[in-house]
Coordinates of C-alpha atoms in Angstrom, one line a residue:
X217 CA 0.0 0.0 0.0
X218 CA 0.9 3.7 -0.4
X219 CA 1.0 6.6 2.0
X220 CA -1.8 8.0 0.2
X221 CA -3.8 4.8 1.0
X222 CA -2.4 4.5 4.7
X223 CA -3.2 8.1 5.4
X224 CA -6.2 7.3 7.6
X225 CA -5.1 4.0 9.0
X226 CA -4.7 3.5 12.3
X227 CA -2.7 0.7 14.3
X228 CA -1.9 -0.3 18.2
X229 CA 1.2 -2.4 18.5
X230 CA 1.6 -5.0 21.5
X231 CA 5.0 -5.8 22.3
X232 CA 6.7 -3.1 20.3
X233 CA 9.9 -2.4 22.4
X234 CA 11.8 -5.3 20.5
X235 CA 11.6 -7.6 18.0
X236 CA 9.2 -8.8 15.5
X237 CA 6.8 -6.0 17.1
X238 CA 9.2 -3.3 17.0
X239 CA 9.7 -4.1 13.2
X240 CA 6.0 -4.2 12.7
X241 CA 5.6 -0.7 14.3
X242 CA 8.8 0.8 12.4
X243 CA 6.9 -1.0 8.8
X244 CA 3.5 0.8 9.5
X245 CA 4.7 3.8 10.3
X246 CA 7.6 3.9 7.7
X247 CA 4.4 3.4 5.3
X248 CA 2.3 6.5 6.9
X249 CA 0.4 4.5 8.9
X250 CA -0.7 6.6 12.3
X251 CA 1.3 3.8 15.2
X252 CA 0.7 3.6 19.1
X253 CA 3.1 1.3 20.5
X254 CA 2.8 -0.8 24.2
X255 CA 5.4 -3.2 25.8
X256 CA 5.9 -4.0 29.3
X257 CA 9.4 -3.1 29.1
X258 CA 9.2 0.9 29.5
X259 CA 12.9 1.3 28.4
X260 CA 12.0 0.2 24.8
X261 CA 8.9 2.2 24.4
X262 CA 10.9 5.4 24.4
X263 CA 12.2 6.4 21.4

């Protein structure tokens, strides 16, 4: 999909601080996609 078509999407990311979620978040976003990210580990969610 395009940014065009990903300009309204919307996505919530579980386990985002590492991993296969982090690169899921970094993907969406990376295609225009609005991201909220959550992971127990509060040191990964910051960036």
């Amino acid at each position: 999909m395009n940014a065009e078509q990903n300009a309204q999407k919307y996505a919530i990311v579980t386990g985002a601080a590492s991993g296969i979620g982090k690169e899921v978040a970094r993907q969406l976003a990376d295609d225009g996609w609005h991201v909220a990210i959550t992971d127990i580990n509060a040191d990964g969610r910051e960036r």
